[in-house]
Amino acid sequence: MSLLPPKHRPPILAPVRPNQGLPRDLQTISAH
């Protein structure tokens, strides 16, 4: 998944906003 660009990331990793996908991704994955 890390090989894919931020725009190709699945919605599961960035359910919040594509703008804050990077910092939010880590928090979302941890929360899940």
CSV table of C-alpha atoms in Angstrom, one decimal, residues 11 13-25:
chain,number,residue,atom,x,y,z
A,11,PRO,CA,-10.7,5.1,1.1
A,13,LEU,CA,-6.9,4.5,4.9
A,14,ALA,CA,-8.2,8.0,4.3
A,15,PRO,CA,-11.9,8.0,5.5
A,16,VAL,CA,-11.6,11.6,6.8
A,17,ARG,CA,-10.2,14.0,4.2
A,18,PRO,CA,-7.6,13.5,1.4
A,19,ASN,CA,-6.0,16.8,2.5
A,20,GLN,CA,-5.2,15.5,5.9
A,21,GLY,CA,-4.7,11.9,4.8
A,22,LEU,CA,-1.1,11.6,5.8
A,23,PRO,CA,-1.3,12.7,9.5
A,24,ARG,CA,-4.9,11.3,9.8
A,25,ASP,CA,-4.0,7.9,8.3
